[in-house]
Amino acid sequence: MLFRDTTHDYHAFTHIPNHFPMLFRDTTHDYHAFTHIPNHFPMVFRDTTHDYNAFTHIHNHFPMLFRDTNHDYHAFTHIHQHFPMLFRNTTHYYHAFTHIPNHFSTLFWTTTNDYHAVNHIPNQFPTLLRNTTHDYLVFTHIH
């Protein structure tokens, strides 16, 4: 149910904190998956010393990420502080984001719709991975 159609998806992604409060219900599995994101995307960050460490400890930065709207709004607003170099290479990141469902196919309950939607995030949000200035703005206002 995470992504139903383009209109809803755009709205959902724009208001992630409101639409993703129950995203991580199976805390054992989800916490594990989120903790090991860098294992799936080891090349997502160029500054491996800082970024790899930051992604590895994303649960430390956002332990309450999906618990209440106030905190989520704050957490997502400050993602750029921890991942300022997240979107530097458009080609590589487009590829990485396109294959997110391959690494997190079990992260979504309605696999048919969700897998399809997440697989096409770059198509729904083509300007998301354009340049540092824009990305910084997008992530700052992702809520």
Tab-separated table of C-alpha atoms in Angstrom:
chain	number	residue	atom	x	y	z
A	1	MET	CA	0.000	0.000	0.000
A	2	LEU	CA	3.037	2.233	0.111
A	3	PHE	CA	2.800	3.446	-3.458
A	4	ARG	CA	-0.462	3.208	-5.368
A	5	ASP	CA	-0.176	5.543	-8.295
A	6	THR	CA	1.940	8.413	-9.493
A	7	THR	CA	-0.323	11.061	-7.993
A	8	HIS	CA	-0.446	9.375	-4.617
A	9	ASP	CA	3.234	8.469	-4.714
A	10	TYR	CA	4.300	12.027	-5.324
A	11	HIS	CA	2.078	13.095	-2.459
A	12	ALA	CA	3.271	10.269	-0.229
A	13	PHE	CA	6.926	10.942	-0.879
A	14	THR	CA	6.370	14.622	-0.230
A	15	HIS	CA	4.801	13.790	3.100
A	16	ILE	CA	6.878	10.780	4.103
A	17	PRO	CA	6.490	11.334	7.849
A	18	ASN	CA	2.719	11.157	7.583
A	19	HIS	CA	2.569	8.189	5.242
A	20	PHE	CA	5.380	6.058	6.606
A	21	PRO	CA	4.614	5.828	10.334
A	22	MET	CA	4.187	2.059	10.178
A	23	LEU	CA	6.918	1.403	7.616
A	24	PHE	CA	9.014	-0.554	10.076
A	25	ARG	CA	6.590	-2.800	11.948
A	26	ASP	CA	8.818	-5.864	12.060
A	27	THR	CA	11.468	-4.072	14.062
A	28	THR	CA	13.798	-7.050	14.117
A	29	HIS	CA	13.961	-7.393	10.357
A	30	ASP	CA	13.617	-3.731	9.482
A	31	TYR	CA	16.157	-2.529	11.995
A	32	HIS	CA	18.547	-5.111	10.592
A	33	ALA	CA	17.858	-4.078	6.997
A	34	PHE	CA	18.279	-0.383	7.707
A	35	THR	CA	21.428	-1.010	9.712
A	36	HIS	CA	22.983	-2.890	6.819
A	37	ILE	CA	22.022	-0.515	4.034
A	38	PRO	CA	25.706	0.293	3.449
A	39	ASN	CA	26.290	-3.362	2.674
A	40	HIS	CA	23.836	-3.062	-0.194
A	41	PHE	CA	25.003	0.375	-1.297
A	42	PRO	CA	28.719	0.526	-0.434
A	43	MET	CA	29.432	2.899	-3.303
A	44	VAL	CA	26.570	5.296	-2.642
A	45	PHE	CA	28.890	7.615	-0.801
A	46	ARG	CA	32.138	9.116	-2.030
A	47	ASP	CA	33.444	10.235	1.314
A	48	THR	CA	33.568	6.654	2.549
A	49	THR	CA	35.041	7.545	5.923
A	50	HIS	CA	32.213	9.848	6.921
A	51	ASP	CA	29.336	8.697	4.742
A	52	TYR	CA	29.765	4.964	5.151
A	53	ASN	CA	29.933	5.476	8.891
A	54	ALA	CA	26.889	7.731	8.832
A	55	PHE	CA	24.810	5.272	6.819
A	56	THR	CA	25.939	2.383	8.971
A	57	HIS	CA	24.712	4.249	12.001
A	58	ILE	CA	21.575	5.678	10.465
A	59	HIS	CA	19.625	4.064	13.265
A	60	ASN	CA	21.649	6.109	15.707
A	61	HIS	CA	20.838	9.320	13.874
A	62	PHE	CA	17.183	8.428	13.347
A	63	PRO	CA	16.202	5.931	16.063
A	64	MET	CA	12.717	7.422	16.275
A	65	LEU	CA	12.404	8.013	12.555
A	66	PHE	CA	8.910	6.595	12.178
A	67	ARG	CA	7.389	7.117	15.600
A	68	ASP	CA	5.795	10.519	15.633
A	69	THR	CA	5.225	13.250	13.102
A	70	ASN	CA	7.090	15.942	14.995
A	71	HIS	CA	10.309	13.989	15.233
A	72	ASP	CA	10.029	12.591	11.707
A	73	TYR	CA	9.574	16.057	10.293
A	74	HIS	CA	12.704	17.136	12.140
A	75	ALA	CA	14.710	14.036	11.217
A	76	PHE	CA	13.976	14.183	7.501
A	77	THR	CA	14.616	17.901	7.472
A	78	HIS	CA	18.117	17.268	8.736
A	79	ILE	CA	19.008	14.255	6.608
A	80	HIS	CA	21.145	16.552	4.492
A	81	GLN	CA	23.349	17.243	7.485
A	82	HIS	CA	24.346	13.599	7.642
A	83	PHE	CA	24.291	12.893	3.915
A	84	PRO	CA	25.340	16.122	2.146
A	85	MET	CA	27.179	14.189	-0.554
A	86	LEU	CA	24.392	11.679	-1.139
A	87	PHE	CA	23.611	12.668	-4.705
A	88	ARG	CA	26.789	13.552	-6.527
A	89	ASN	CA	26.973	11.151	-9.414
A	90	THR	CA	23.627	11.201	-11.199
A	91	THR	CA	24.405	8.122	-13.271
A	92	HIS	CA	25.442	5.978	-10.347
A	93	TYR	CA	22.716	7.124	-8.021
A	94	TYR	CA	20.010	6.738	-10.627
A	95	HIS	CA	21.170	3.147	-10.956
A	96	ALA	CA	21.338	2.641	-7.201
A	97	PHE	CA	17.871	4.023	-6.554
A	98	THR	CA	16.408	2.055	-9.436
A	99	HIS	CA	17.556	-1.159	-7.821
A	100	ILE	CA	16.501	-0.421	-4.274
A	101	PRO	CA	13.685	-2.995	-4.472
A	102	ASN	CA	16.210	-5.661	-5.381
A	103	HIS	CA	17.842	-5.152	-2.026
A	104	PHE	CA	14.726	-4.372	-0.044
A	105	SER	CA	12.061	-6.387	-1.828
A	106	THR	CA	10.698	-7.643	1.475
A	107	LEU	CA	10.536	-4.193	2.974
A	108	PHE	CA	7.112	-3.606	1.447
A	109	TRP	CA	4.022	-5.658	2.128
A	110	THR	CA	2.179	-5.229	-1.139
A	111	THR	CA	5.070	-6.443	-3.250
A	112	THR	CA	3.301	-6.055	-6.584
A	113	ASN	CA	2.504	-2.360	-6.296
A	114	ASP	CA	5.313	-1.369	-3.995
A	115	TYR	CA	8.049	-3.168	-5.877
A	116	HIS	CA	6.929	-1.510	-9.087
A	117	ALA	CA	6.672	1.921	-7.516
A	118	VAL	CA	10.011	1.870	-5.738
A	119	ASN	CA	11.676	0.501	-8.835
A	120	HIS	CA	10.496	3.569	-10.707
A	121	ILE	CA	11.308	6.215	-8.123
A	122	PRO	CA	13.757	7.871	-10.543
A	123	ASN	CA	10.963	8.163	-13.099
A	124	GLN	CA	8.579	9.690	-10.602
A	125	PHE	CA	11.221	11.961	-9.134
A	126	PRO	CA	13.625	12.646	-12.022
A	127	THR	CA	14.838	15.909	-10.547
A	128	LEU	CA	15.635	14.361	-7.194
A	129	LEU	CA	19.135	13.326	-8.222
A	130	ARG	CA	20.172	16.286	-10.293
A	131	ASN	CA	22.692	18.338	-8.381
A	132	THR	CA	23.900	19.052	-4.888
A	133	THR	CA	22.065	22.345	-4.534
A	134	HIS	CA	18.748	20.912	-5.675
A	135	ASP	CA	19.168	17.681	-3.746
A	136	TYR	CA	19.961	19.580	-0.582
A	137	LEU	CA	16.764	21.539	-1.075
A	138	VAL	CA	14.693	18.478	-1.897
A	139	PHE	CA	15.862	16.512	1.112
A	140	THR	CA	15.425	19.537	3.326
A	141	HIS	CA	11.831	19.810	2.190
A	142	ILE	CA	11.112	16.133	1.628
A	143	HIS	CA	8.448	16.399	4.295
